Amino acid sequence: MGKQGRRFLLKVVNRQGSGRKSIGGSSSPGSRRSGVKLLSDGVKPIPGHPDNRHRKTSDAGGTVVKRYVRTGFWMMAGVLQVLTTWLGPDAWAYESVPVKEGATVRGTVTVTGTIPIPKEFELRRYPDHEYCSKLSNGKGYRFLTEVWARADGSLKDAVVVVEGVERGKPFPFTEAKVEANLCRFLPFVAVISDTRRITVVNQDPVPHDIQGYASDQTGGDVVFYRPSLQAGGTSDLVQLVKGRNAFTMQCSLHPYMQNWGYAVDNPYYAVTDAKGSFSIEDLPPGTYRLKTWHPLLGTLERDLTVTANQTVSLELSFEAQF
């Protein structure tokens, strides 16, 4: 039978044909590192900033973890399209039950070490540079920030998940949404439920190719490829190897368009905000596995035991190794 895994149906609908052929590929001949600072005191990086050096955060300590091998990408196509994903019958069913005297897990996620500065792309090397230059440094360059961190190391866009919860509070997961807006994917990290859908909508008047990859430390699998869409849309059934929760998305026409998705199977998760903060509530008493994932920094794992009405405060830290 081979490896059992998660079964996803990805449905892409092109509601307005562009009549435009895909050009270019996934390579990035115009990509180079830019001189853009990371978040400092809550301020987003400013394209074209003169500081052209790597920046070090304060040494908050923490566990050194193995970095993910980045493989593959997802891409989008068409003027308006929808990407639908859900988990098939392979998954075990999470059971919603009343939770009395549940625990709260809260804390912060930080990063220490030398953080990579954003990548820089020369827009004239890629299609639609006039439109995509609406978000640039004004000198013909676009930037891709993969690690959003403040000066104190507070890390944004880390996914904190409590694994091994079979019963607990309701899982009213609303449909996850990703937008292609001004030639960028928003949000940078999207969490999806393994039994719900993710919708990707292209709001740009330019096309974006579609591909999809899932990866972990051992490598990656091509799970979806659609270089161009036919009128009426298309559907593809793909198989993910069990244990691979992470997805990465990128447009081959505009390689500075990237983001990530992470699949969860219970409601006990959180994505860190700009301050690196997270909070997970109503966790039934018990012993679980706590996983903290970041698309570039990798994964932290530890055991977690909570008792009735307990509030657990955690300080989790990645060490950047670039």
PDB file of C-alpha atoms in Angstrom:
ATOM      1  CA  MET A   1       0.000   0.000   0.000  1.00  0.00           C
ATOM      2  CA  GLY A   2       2.983   2.326   0.501  1.00  0.00           C
ATOM      3  CA  LYS A   3       3.059   5.205   2.918  1.00  0.00           C
ATOM      4  CA  GLN A   4      -0.259   6.321   4.317  1.00  0.00           C
ATOM      5  CA  GLY A   5      -0.813  10.008   4.592  1.00  0.00           C
ATOM      6  CA  ARG A   6      -3.096  12.946   4.315  1.00  0.00           C
ATOM      7  CA  ARG A   7      -5.300  13.181   1.268  1.00  0.00           C
ATOM      8  CA  PHE A   8      -5.957  16.680  -0.039  1.00  0.00           C
ATOM      9  CA  LEU A   9      -8.269  17.859  -2.792  1.00  0.00           C
ATOM     10  CA  LEU A  10      -7.002  21.078  -4.320  1.00  0.00           C
ATOM     11  CA  LYS A  11      -9.534  22.837  -6.490  1.00  0.00           C
ATOM     12  CA  VAL A  12      -8.468  25.815  -8.557  1.00  0.00           C
ATOM     13  CA  VAL A  13     -11.089  27.870 -10.336  1.00  0.00           C
ATOM     14  CA  ASN A  14     -10.330  30.483 -12.972  1.00  0.00           C
ATOM     15  CA  ARG A  15     -13.362  32.721 -13.238  1.00  0.00           C
ATOM     16  CA  GLN A  16     -11.846  35.103 -15.727  1.00  0.00           C
ATOM     17  CA  GLY A  17      -9.388  33.718 -18.248  1.00  0.00           C
ATOM     18  CA  SER A  18      -6.354  35.854 -18.816  1.00  0.00           C
ATOM     19  CA  GLY A  19      -5.327  34.307 -22.121  1.00  0.00           C
ATOM     20  CA  ARG A  20      -1.741  34.712 -21.016  1.00  0.00           C
ATOM     21  CA  LYS A  21       0.868  31.991 -21.113  1.00  0.00           C
ATOM     22  CA  SER A  22       3.172  31.289 -18.227  1.00  0.00           C
ATOM     23  CA  ILE A  23       6.706  32.510 -18.651  1.00  0.00           C
ATOM     24  CA  GLY A  24       9.762  32.187 -16.487  1.00  0.00           C
ATOM     25  CA  GLY A  25      10.422  29.527 -13.895  1.00  0.00           C
ATOM     26  CA  SER A  26      11.075  29.031 -10.241  1.00  0.00           C
ATOM     27  CA  SER A  27      14.639  30.274 -10.451  1.00  0.00           C
ATOM     28  CA  SER A  28      15.404  33.757  -9.245  1.00  0.00           C
ATOM     29  CA  PRO A  29      18.168  35.266 -11.412  1.00  0.00           C
ATOM     30  CA  GLY A  30      17.512  38.714 -10.037  1.00  0.00           C
ATOM     31  CA  SER A  31      17.512  37.704  -6.407  1.00  0.00           C
ATOM     32  CA  ARG A  32      20.141  38.953  -4.031  1.00  0.00           C
ATOM     33  CA  ARG A  33      20.307  39.952  -0.415  1.00  0.00           C
ATOM     34  CA  SER A  34      19.104  43.451   0.301  1.00  0.00           C
ATOM     35  CA  GLY A  35      20.043  46.065   2.823  1.00  0.00           C
ATOM     36  CA  VAL A  36      16.784  46.006   4.753  1.00  0.00           C
ATOM     37  CA  LYS A  37      16.501  45.924   8.538  1.00  0.00           C
ATOM     38  CA  LEU A  38      14.278  43.507  10.356  1.00  0.00           C
ATOM     39  CA  LEU A  39      11.510  44.669  12.649  1.00  0.00           C
ATOM     40  CA  SER A  40      12.791  47.141  15.190  1.00  0.00           C
ATOM     41  CA  ASP A  41      10.461  48.213  17.987  1.00  0.00           C
ATOM     42  CA  GLY A  42       7.480  46.967  16.057  1.00  0.00           C
ATOM     43  CA  VAL A  43       8.241  48.772  12.797  1.00  0.00           C
ATOM     44  CA  LYS A  44       8.214  46.734   9.599  1.00  0.00           C
ATOM     45  CA  PRO A  45      11.322  46.662   7.390  1.00  0.00           C
ATOM     46  CA  ILE A  46      11.622  49.644   5.076  1.00  0.00           C
ATOM     47  CA  PRO A  47      12.701  48.681   1.560  1.00  0.00           C
ATOM     48  CA  GLY A  48      16.002  50.241   0.595  1.00  0.00           C
ATOM     49  CA  HIS A  49      17.237  50.839   4.139  1.00  0.00           C
ATOM     50  CA  PRO A  50      20.985  51.645   4.080  1.00  0.00           C
ATOM     51  CA  ASP A  51      21.952  49.078   6.708  1.00  0.00           C
ATOM     52  CA  ASN A  52      23.351  46.227   4.595  1.00  0.00           C
ATOM     53  CA  ARG A  53      24.468  43.944   7.405  1.00  0.00           C
ATOM     54  CA  HIS A  54      23.074  40.954   9.208  1.00  0.00           C
ATOM     55  CA  ARG A  55      21.588  41.862  12.546  1.00  0.00           C
ATOM     56  CA  LYS A  56      21.985  39.970  15.798  1.00  0.00           C
ATOM     57  CA  THR A  57      19.298  39.749  18.442  1.00  0.00           C
ATOM     58  CA  SER A  58      19.830  39.609  22.183  1.00  0.00           C
ATOM     59  CA  ASP A  59      20.977  36.229  23.446  1.00  0.00           C
ATOM     60  CA  ALA A  60      17.936  34.878  25.247  1.00  0.00           C
ATOM     61  CA  GLY A  61      19.180  31.308  25.215  1.00  0.00           C
ATOM     62  CA  GLY A  62      17.027  28.345  24.243  1.00  0.00           C
ATOM     63  CA  THR A  63      17.190  25.021  22.540  1.00  0.00           C
ATOM     64  CA  VAL A  64      19.137  24.643  19.334  1.00  0.00           C
ATOM     65  CA  VAL A  65      16.988  22.781  16.843  1.00  0.00           C
ATOM     66  CA  LYS A  66      17.537  21.300  13.445  1.00  0.00           C
ATOM     67  CA  ARG A  67      16.644  23.653  10.647  1.00  0.00           C
ATOM     68  CA  TYR A  68      14.068  22.642   8.070  1.00  0.00           C
ATOM     69  CA  VAL A  69      15.306  21.951   4.590  1.00  0.00           C
ATOM     70  CA  ARG A  70      13.394  24.352   2.408  1.00  0.00           C
ATOM     71  CA  THR A  71      12.007  22.555  -0.592  1.00  0.00           C
ATOM     72  CA  GLY A  72       9.528  23.484  -3.196  1.00  0.00           C
ATOM     73  CA  PHE A  73       6.835  26.076  -3.508  1.00  0.00           C
ATOM     74  CA  TRP A  74       3.185  26.698  -4.263  1.00  0.00           C
ATOM     75  CA  MET A  75       2.020  29.031  -6.977  1.00  0.00           C
ATOM     76  CA  MET A  76      -1.225  30.631  -8.141  1.00  0.00           C
ATOM     77  CA  ALA A  77      -2.689  31.394 -11.586  1.00  0.00           C
ATOM     78  CA  GLY A  78      -5.546  33.429 -13.098  1.00  0.00           C
ATOM     79  CA  VAL A  79      -7.231  36.741 -12.279  1.00  0.00           C
ATOM     80  CA  LEU A  80      -9.517  35.161  -9.676  1.00  0.00           C
ATOM     81  CA  GLN A  81      -8.985  31.695  -8.341  1.00  0.00           C
ATOM     82  CA  VAL A  82      -9.837  29.507  -5.388  1.00  0.00           C
ATOM     83  CA  LEU A  83      -7.614  26.816  -3.896  1.00  0.00           C
ATOM     84  CA  THR A  84      -9.561  24.350  -1.761  1.00  0.00           C
ATOM     85  CA  THR A  85      -7.876  21.895   0.571  1.00  0.00           C
ATOM     86  CA  TRP A  86      -9.302  19.341   2.958  1.00  0.00           C
ATOM     87  CA  LEU A  87      -8.216  16.187   4.662  1.00  0.00           C
ATOM     88  CA  GLY A  88      -9.639  12.866   3.564  1.00  0.00           C
ATOM     89  CA  PRO A  89     -10.753   9.849   5.613  1.00  0.00           C
ATOM     90  CA  ASP A  90      -7.186   8.887   6.566  1.00  0.00           C
ATOM     91  CA  ALA A  91      -7.232  11.305   9.500  1.00  0.00           C
ATOM     92  CA  TRP A  92      -8.293  10.358  12.987  1.00  0.00           C
ATOM     93  CA  ALA A  93     -11.321  12.297  14.208  1.00  0.00           C
ATOM     94  CA  TYR A  94     -10.960  14.921  16.922  1.00  0.00           C
ATOM     95  CA  GLU A  95     -13.880  14.785  19.376  1.00  0.00           C
ATOM     96  CA  SER A  96     -15.459  17.966  20.740  1.00  0.00           C
ATOM     97  CA  VAL A  97     -16.499  17.668  24.392  1.00  0.00           C
ATOM     98  CA  PRO A  98     -17.178  20.159  27.209  1.00  0.00           C
ATOM     99  CA  VAL A  99     -13.954  21.196  28.932  1.00  0.00           C
ATOM    100  CA  LYS A 100     -14.151  21.925  32.640  1.00  0.00           C
ATOM    101  CA  GLU A 101     -11.230  23.370  34.567  1.00  0.00           C
ATOM    102  CA  GLY A 102      -9.123  23.677  31.434  1.00  0.00           C
ATOM    103  CA  ALA A 103      -5.573  25.006  31.517  1.00  0.00           C
ATOM    104  CA  THR A 104      -4.039  27.989  29.723  1.00  0.00           C
ATOM    105  CA  VAL A 105      -0.673  27.916  27.982  1.00  0.00           C
ATOM    106  CA  ARG A 106       0.788  31.275  27.100  1.00  0.00           C
ATOM    107  CA  GLY A 107       4.185  32.720  26.439  1.00  0.00           C
ATOM    108  CA  THR A 108       6.573  34.248  23.946  1.00  0.00           C
ATOM    109  CA  VAL A 109       8.728  32.959  21.111  1.00  0.00           C
ATOM    110  CA  THR A 110      12.071  34.585  20.365  1.00  0.00           C
ATOM    111  CA  VAL A 111      15.039  34.049  18.081  1.00  0.00           C
ATOM    112  CA  THR A 112      18.721  34.563  18.834  1.00  0.00           C
ATOM    113  CA  GLY A 113      21.742  34.549  16.599  1.00  0.00           C
ATOM    114  CA  THR A 114      22.303  36.109  13.198  1.00  0.00           C
ATOM    115  CA  ILE A 115      19.036  36.569  11.339  1.00  0.00           C
ATOM    116  CA  PRO A 116      19.025  36.610   7.535  1.00  0.00           C
ATOM    117  CA  ILE A 117      18.140  39.967   6.057  1.00  0.00           C
ATOM    118  CA  PRO A 118      15.431  40.089   3.382  1.00  0.00           C
ATOM    119  CA  LYS A 119      16.093  38.990  -0.165  1.00  0.00           C
ATOM    120  CA  GLU A 120      16.081  41.617  -2.876  1.00  0.00           C
ATOM    121  CA  PHE A 121      14.613  41.148  -6.361  1.00  0.00           C
ATOM    122  CA  GLU A 122      15.137  43.408  -9.350  1.00  0.00           C
ATOM    123  CA  LEU A 123      11.632  43.798 -10.753  1.00  0.00           C
ATOM    124  CA  ARG A 124      12.576  44.419 -14.380  1.00  0.00           C
ATOM    125  CA  ARG A 125      13.803  40.818 -14.607  1.00  0.00           C
ATOM    126  CA  TYR A 126      10.285  39.481 -14.040  1.00  0.00           C
ATOM    127  CA  PRO A 127       6.875  39.874 -15.708  1.00  0.00           C
ATOM    128  CA  ASP A 128       4.416  42.592 -14.708  1.00  0.00           C
ATOM    129  CA  HIS A 129       7.126  44.751 -13.189  1.00  0.00           C
ATOM    130  CA  GLU A 130       5.111  47.933 -13.714  1.00  0.00           C
ATOM    131  CA  TYR A 131       2.201  46.655 -11.635  1.00  0.00           C
ATOM    132  CA  CYS A 132       4.293  44.840  -9.021  1.00  0.00           C
ATOM    133  CA  SER A 133       6.482  47.927  -8.538  1.00  0.00           C
ATOM    134  CA  LYS A 134       3.569  49.573  -6.711  1.00  0.00           C
ATOM    135  CA  LEU A 135       5.097  47.921  -3.656  1.00  0.00           C
ATOM    136  CA  SER A 136       8.837  48.490  -3.921  1.00  0.00           C
ATOM    137  CA  ASN A 137      11.661  50.710  -2.726  1.00  0.00           C
ATOM    138  CA  GLY A 138      11.016  53.154  -5.555  1.00  0.00           C
ATOM    139  CA  LYS A 139      14.236  52.085  -7.259  1.00  0.00           C
ATOM    140  CA  GLY A 140      12.941  48.988  -9.012  1.00  0.00           C
ATOM    141  CA  TYR A 141      13.428  46.395  -6.253  1.00  0.00           C
ATOM    142  CA  ARG A 142      11.073  44.211  -4.209  1.00  0.00           C
ATOM    143  CA  PHE A 143      11.928  42.456  -0.950  1.00  0.00           C
ATOM    144  CA  LEU A 144      11.060  39.150   0.683  1.00  0.00           C
ATOM    145  CA  THR A 145      11.334  39.033   4.478  1.00  0.00           C
ATOM    146  CA  GLU A 146      11.359  35.446   5.750  1.00  0.00           C
ATOM    147  CA  VAL A 147      12.080  36.085   9.440  1.00  0.00           C
ATOM    148  CA  TRP A 148      10.064  38.856  11.073  1.00  0.00           C
ATOM    149  CA  ALA A 149      11.762  39.683  14.374  1.00  0.00           C
ATOM    150  CA  ARG A 150      12.070  42.719  16.602  1.00  0.00           C
ATOM    151  CA  ALA A 151      15.342  44.063  17.939  1.00  0.00           C
ATOM    152  CA  ASP A 152      14.802  42.084  21.175  1.00  0.00           C
ATOM    153  CA  GLY A 153      14.297  38.864  19.196  1.00  0.00           C
ATOM    154  CA  SER A 154      10.502  38.654  19.501  1.00  0.00           C
ATOM    155  CA  LEU A 155       9.461  36.392  16.638  1.00  0.00           C
ATOM    156  CA  LYS A 156       6.341  36.826  14.523  1.00  0.00           C
ATOM    157  CA  ASP A 157       4.613  34.056  12.520  1.00  0.00           C
ATOM    158  CA  ALA A 158       5.686  31.059  14.607  1.00  0.00           C
ATOM    159  CA  VAL A 159       2.997  28.372  14.915  1.00  0.00           C
ATOM    160  CA  VAL A 160       2.614  26.875  18.413  1.00  0.00           C
ATOM    161  CA  VAL A 161       0.667  23.589  18.465  1.00  0.00           C
ATOM    162  CA  VAL A 162      -0.309  21.214  21.280  1.00  0.00           C
ATOM    163  CA  GLU A 163      -0.168  17.728  19.762  1.00  0.00           C
ATOM    164  CA  GLY A 164      -1.854  14.595  21.032  1.00  0.00           C
ATOM    165  CA  VAL A 165      -5.143  16.192  22.089  1.00  0.00           C
ATOM    166  CA  GLU A 166      -7.894  13.756  21.074  1.00  0.00           C
ATOM    167  CA  ARG A 167     -10.806  15.378  22.923  1.00  0.00           C
ATOM    168  CA  GLY A 168     -11.432  18.950  23.933  1.00  0.00           C
ATOM    169  CA  LYS A 169     -13.117  22.245  23.145  1.00  0.00           C
ATOM    170  CA  PRO A 170     -15.028  22.695  19.877  1.00  0.00           C
ATOM    171  CA  PHE A 171     -13.023  23.132  16.714  1.00  0.00           C
ATOM    172  CA  PRO A 172     -15.020  25.851  14.896  1.00  0.00           C
ATOM    173  CA  PHE A 173     -12.272  26.466  12.385  1.00  0.00           C
ATOM    174  CA  THR A 174     -13.327  29.076   9.868  1.00  0.00           C
ATOM    175  CA  GLU A 175     -12.108  28.751   6.322  1.00  0.00           C
ATOM    176  CA  ALA A 176      -8.503  29.891   6.032  1.00  0.00           C
ATOM    177  CA  LYS A 177      -7.889  32.549   3.410  1.00  0.00           C
ATOM    178  CA  VAL A 178      -4.794  33.712   1.563  1.00  0.00           C
ATOM    179  CA  GLU A 179      -4.755  36.717  -0.748  1.00  0.00           C
ATOM    180  CA  ALA A 180      -2.534  37.599  -3.654  1.00  0.00           C
ATOM    181  CA  ASN A 181      -2.432  41.356  -3.305  1.00  0.00           C
ATOM    182  CA  LEU A 182       0.088  43.680  -4.952  1.00  0.00           C
ATOM    183  CA  CYS A 183       2.133  40.641  -5.961  1.00  0.00           C
ATOM    184  CA  ARG A 184       2.469  39.280  -2.424  1.00  0.00           C
ATOM    185  CA  PHE A 185       0.809  36.482  -0.463  1.00  0.00           C
ATOM    186  CA  LEU A 186      -0.962  37.454   2.766  1.00  0.00           C
ATOM    187  CA  PRO A 187      -0.657  36.261   5.471  1.00  0.00           C
ATOM    188  CA  PHE A 188       2.919  34.989   5.366  1.00  0.00           C
ATOM    189  CA  VAL A 189       1.943  31.983   7.516  1.00  0.00           C
ATOM    190  CA  ALA A 190      -1.570  30.540   7.290  1.00  0.00           C
ATOM    191  CA  VAL A 191      -2.882  27.800   9.582  1.00  0.00           C
ATOM    192  CA  ILE A 192      -5.390  25.379   8.094  1.00  0.00           C
ATOM    193  CA  SER A 193      -7.471  22.663   9.674  1.00  0.00           C
ATOM    194  CA  ASP A 194      -7.003  19.155   8.366  1.00  0.00           C
ATOM    195  CA  THR A 195     -10.767  18.937   7.816  1.00  0.00           C
ATOM    196  CA  ARG A 196     -11.451  22.421   6.465  1.00  0.00           C
ATOM    197  CA  ARG A 197     -10.653  24.432   3.377  1.00  0.00           C
ATOM    198  CA  ILE A 198      -8.125  27.071   2.477  1.00  0.00           C
ATOM    199  CA  THR A 199      -9.129  29.599  -0.158  1.00  0.00           C
ATOM    200  CA  VAL A 200      -6.546  31.542  -2.117  1.00  0.00           C
ATOM    201  CA  VAL A 201      -7.883  34.532  -4.042  1.00  0.00           C
ATOM    202  CA  ASN A 202      -5.915  36.509  -6.585  1.00  0.00           C
ATOM    203  CA  GLN A 203      -6.893  40.165  -6.374  1.00  0.00           C
ATOM    204  CA  ASP A 204      -4.223  41.254  -8.821  1.00  0.00           C
ATOM    205  CA  PRO A 205      -4.949  42.040 -12.497  1.00  0.00           C
ATOM    206  CA  VAL A 206      -1.990  39.830 -13.446  1.00  0.00           C
ATOM    207  CA  PRO A 207      -1.704  36.004 -13.486  1.00  0.00           C
ATOM    208  CA  HIS A 208       0.251  33.878 -11.008  1.00  0.00           C
ATOM    209  CA  ASP A 209       1.363  30.305 -11.732  1.00  0.00           C
ATOM    210  CA  ILE A 210       0.366  27.529  -9.317  1.00  0.00           C
ATOM    211  CA  GLN A 211       2.477  24.758  -7.820  1.00  0.00           C
ATOM    212  CA  GLY A 212       2.419  23.102  -4.426  1.00  0.00           C
ATOM    213  CA  TYR A 213       5.006  21.279  -2.335  1.00  0.00           C
ATOM    214  CA  ALA A 214       5.002  19.730   1.116  1.00  0.00           C
ATOM    215  CA  SER A 215       8.256  19.188   2.968  1.00  0.00           C
ATOM    216  CA  ASP A 216       9.989  18.132   6.157  1.00  0.00           C
ATOM    217  CA  GLN A 217      13.571  17.415   7.227  1.00  0.00           C
ATOM    218  CA  THR A 218      13.781  14.389   4.933  1.00  0.00           C
ATOM    219  CA  GLY A 219      12.823  16.143   1.729  1.00  0.00           C
ATOM    220  CA  GLY A 220       9.801  17.302  -0.213  1.00  0.00           C
ATOM    221  CA  ASP A 221       6.967  16.066  -2.414  1.00  0.00           C
ATOM    222  CA  VAL A 222       5.395  17.767  -5.386  1.00  0.00           C
ATOM    223  CA  VAL A 223       1.711  17.770  -4.508  1.00  0.00           C
ATOM    224  CA  PHE A 224       0.300  20.071  -7.163  1.00  0.00           C
ATOM    225  CA  TYR A 225       1.355  21.594 -10.466  1.00  0.00           C
ATOM    226  CA  ARG A 226      -0.662  23.782 -12.791  1.00  0.00           C
ATOM    227  CA  PRO A 227       1.387  26.047 -15.083  1.00  0.00           C
ATOM    228  CA  SER A 228      -1.742  27.553 -16.639  1.00  0.00           C
ATOM    229  CA  LEU A 229      -5.470  27.267 -16.095  1.00  0.00           C
ATOM    230  CA  GLN A 230      -8.141  26.365 -18.633  1.00  0.00           C
ATOM    231  CA  ALA A 231     -11.507  28.106 -18.561  1.00  0.00           C
ATOM    232  CA  GLY A 232     -13.806  26.476 -16.024  1.00  0.00           C
ATOM    233  CA  GLY A 233     -11.066  25.473 -13.593  1.00  0.00           C
ATOM    234  CA  THR A 234      -9.544  22.151 -12.645  1.00  0.00           C
ATOM    235  CA  SER A 235      -9.325  19.713  -9.715  1.00  0.00           C
ATOM    236  CA  ASP A 236      -6.429  17.527  -8.585  1.00  0.00           C
ATOM    237  CA  LEU A 237      -6.198  14.910  -5.846  1.00  0.00           C
ATOM    238  CA  VAL A 238      -2.824  14.811  -4.109  1.00  0.00           C
ATOM    239  CA  GLN A 239      -1.327  12.652  -1.371  1.00  0.00           C
ATOM    240  CA  LEU A 240       0.841  13.957   1.445  1.00  0.00           C
ATOM    241  CA  VAL A 241       3.178  11.641   3.309  1.00  0.00           C
ATOM    242  CA  LYS A 242       2.008  11.158   6.883  1.00  0.00           C
ATOM    243  CA  GLY A 243       3.647  13.575   9.283  1.00  0.00           C
ATOM    244  CA  ARG A 244       4.169  16.364   6.765  1.00  0.00           C
ATOM    245  CA  ASN A 245       2.117  19.323   7.903  1.00  0.00           C
ATOM    246  CA  ALA A 246       3.962  22.192   6.234  1.00  0.00           C
ATOM    247  CA  PHE A 247       3.228  23.698   2.842  1.00  0.00           C
ATOM    248  CA  THR A 248       5.071  26.377   0.950  1.00  0.00           C
ATOM    249  CA  MET A 249       3.728  28.661  -1.767  1.00  0.00           C
ATOM    250  CA  GLN A 250       5.545  30.682  -4.407  1.00  0.00           C
ATOM    251  CA  CYS A 251       4.769  32.184  -7.790  1.00  0.00           C
ATOM    252  CA  SER A 252       7.218  31.237 -10.525  1.00  0.00           C
ATOM    253  CA  LEU A 253       6.366  34.382 -12.461  1.00  0.00           C
ATOM    254  CA  HIS A 254       7.037  36.528  -9.408  1.00  0.00           C
ATOM    255  CA  PRO A 255       9.424  34.582  -7.124  1.00  0.00           C
ATOM    256  CA  TYR A 256       9.279  37.237  -4.410  1.00  0.00           C
ATOM    257  CA  MET A 257       5.718  36.026  -3.774  1.00  0.00           C
ATOM    258  CA  GLN A 258       6.023  33.357  -1.077  1.00  0.00           C
ATOM    259  CA  ASN A 259       4.158  32.211   1.985  1.00  0.00           C
ATOM    260  CA  TRP A 260       3.581  29.079   4.046  1.00  0.00           C
ATOM    261  CA  GLY A 261       0.742  26.970   5.393  1.00  0.00           C
ATOM    262  CA  TYR A 262       0.629  24.620   8.373  1.00  0.00           C
ATOM    263  CA  ALA A 263      -2.082  21.989   8.967  1.00  0.00           C
ATOM    264  CA  VAL A 264      -3.421  21.294  12.470  1.00  0.00           C
ATOM    265  CA  ASP A 265      -5.802  18.589  13.691  1.00  0.00           C
ATOM    266  CA  ASN A 266      -7.122  20.203  16.876  1.00  0.00           C
ATOM    267  CA  PRO A 267      -8.022  23.719  18.077  1.00  0.00           C
ATOM    268  CA  TYR A 268      -5.080  24.015  20.483  1.00  0.00           C
ATOM    269  CA  TYR A 269      -2.737  26.177  18.435  1.00  0.00           C
ATOM    270  CA  ALA A 270      -1.708  29.810  18.051  1.00  0.00           C
ATOM    271  CA  VAL A 271       0.349  31.968  15.685  1.00  0.00           C
ATOM    272  CA  THR A 272       2.658  34.455  17.374  1.00  0.00           C
ATOM    273  CA  ASP A 273       1.974  38.153  16.896  1.00  0.00           C
ATOM    274  CA  ALA A 274       4.493  40.941  16.270  1.00  0.00           C
ATOM    275  CA  LYS A 275       5.536  40.761  19.941  1.00  0.00           C
ATOM    276  CA  GLY A 276       6.151  37.017  19.720  1.00  0.00           C
ATOM    277  CA  SER A 277       3.225  36.350  22.061  1.00  0.00           C
ATOM    278  CA  PHE A 278       0.782  33.440  21.991  1.00  0.00           C
ATOM    279  CA  SER A 279      -2.027  32.048  24.156  1.00  0.00           C
ATOM    280  CA  ILE A 280      -3.797  28.674  24.054  1.00  0.00           C
ATOM    281  CA  GLU A 281      -6.801  28.218  26.345  1.00  0.00           C
ATOM    282  CA  ASP A 282      -9.167  25.534  27.672  1.00  0.00           C
ATOM    283  CA  LEU A 283      -6.639  22.712  27.365  1.00  0.00           C
ATOM    284  CA  PRO A 284      -7.825  19.540  29.150  1.00  0.00           C
ATOM    285  CA  PRO A 285      -5.503  18.364  31.944  1.00  0.00           C
ATOM    286  CA  GLY A 286      -2.954  15.865  30.709  1.00  0.00           C
ATOM    287  CA  THR A 287       0.460  15.347  29.146  1.00  0.00           C
ATOM    288  CA  TYR A 288       1.022  16.395  25.548  1.00  0.00           C
ATOM    289  CA  ARG A 289       3.697  17.318  23.038  1.00  0.00           C
ATOM    290  CA  LEU A 290       4.212  21.022  22.360  1.00  0.00           C
ATOM    291  CA  LYS A 291       5.558  21.892  18.919  1.00  0.00           C
ATOM    292  CA  THR A 292       6.693  25.342  17.810  1.00  0.00           C
ATOM    293  CA  TRP A 293       7.243  25.689  14.066  1.00  0.00           C
ATOM    294  CA  HIS A 294       8.667  28.428  11.877  1.00  0.00           C
ATOM    295  CA  PRO A 295       9.068  28.047   8.095  1.00  0.00           C
ATOM    296  CA  LEU A 296      12.717  29.091   8.058  1.00  0.00           C
ATOM    297  CA  LEU A 297      13.940  28.400  11.608  1.00  0.00           C
ATOM    298  CA  GLY A 298      12.564  24.873  11.977  1.00  0.00           C
ATOM    299  CA  THR A 299      10.871  23.198  14.930  1.00  0.00           C
ATOM    300  CA  LEU A 300      11.114  23.215  18.726  1.00  0.00           C
ATOM    301  CA  GLU A 301       9.552  20.299  20.598  1.00  0.00           C
ATOM    302  CA  ARG A 302       9.040  19.610  24.292  1.00  0.00           C
ATOM    303  CA  ASP A 303       6.727  17.712  26.627  1.00  0.00           C
ATOM    304  CA  LEU A 304       3.904  19.655  28.224  1.00  0.00           C
ATOM    305  CA  THR A 305       1.937  18.607  31.307  1.00  0.00           C
ATOM    306  CA  VAL A 306      -0.973  20.709  32.568  1.00  0.00           C
ATOM    307  CA  THR A 307      -3.320  20.332  35.518  1.00  0.00           C
ATOM    308  CA  ALA A 308      -6.823  21.641  36.110  1.00  0.00           C
ATOM    309  CA  ASN A 309      -7.136  25.460  35.966  1.00  0.00           C
ATOM    310  CA  GLN A 310      -3.367  25.824  35.629  1.00  0.00           C
ATOM    311  CA  THR A 311      -1.750  28.701  33.737  1.00  0.00           C
ATOM    312  CA  VAL A 312       1.590  27.763  32.206  1.00  0.00           C
ATOM    313  CA  SER A 313       3.963  30.507  31.056  1.00  0.00           C
ATOM    314  CA  LEU A 314       6.654  29.549  28.565  1.00  0.00           C
ATOM    315  CA  GLU A 315       9.624  31.251  26.957  1.00  0.00           C
ATOM    316  CA  LEU A 316      10.527  29.456  23.742  1.00  0.00           C
ATOM    317  CA  SER A 317      13.591  30.368  21.713  1.00  0.00           C
ATOM    318  CA  PHE A 318      15.004  29.462  18.314  1.00  0.00           C
ATOM    319  CA  GLU A 319      18.677  29.864  17.488  1.00  0.00           C
ATOM    320  CA  ALA A 320      19.205  31.104  13.956  1.00  0.00           C
ATOM    321  CA  GLN A 321      22.006  29.277  12.132  1.00  0.00           C
ATOM    322  CA  PHE A 322      22.692  30.830   8.744  1.00  0.00           C
TER     323      PHE A 322
END
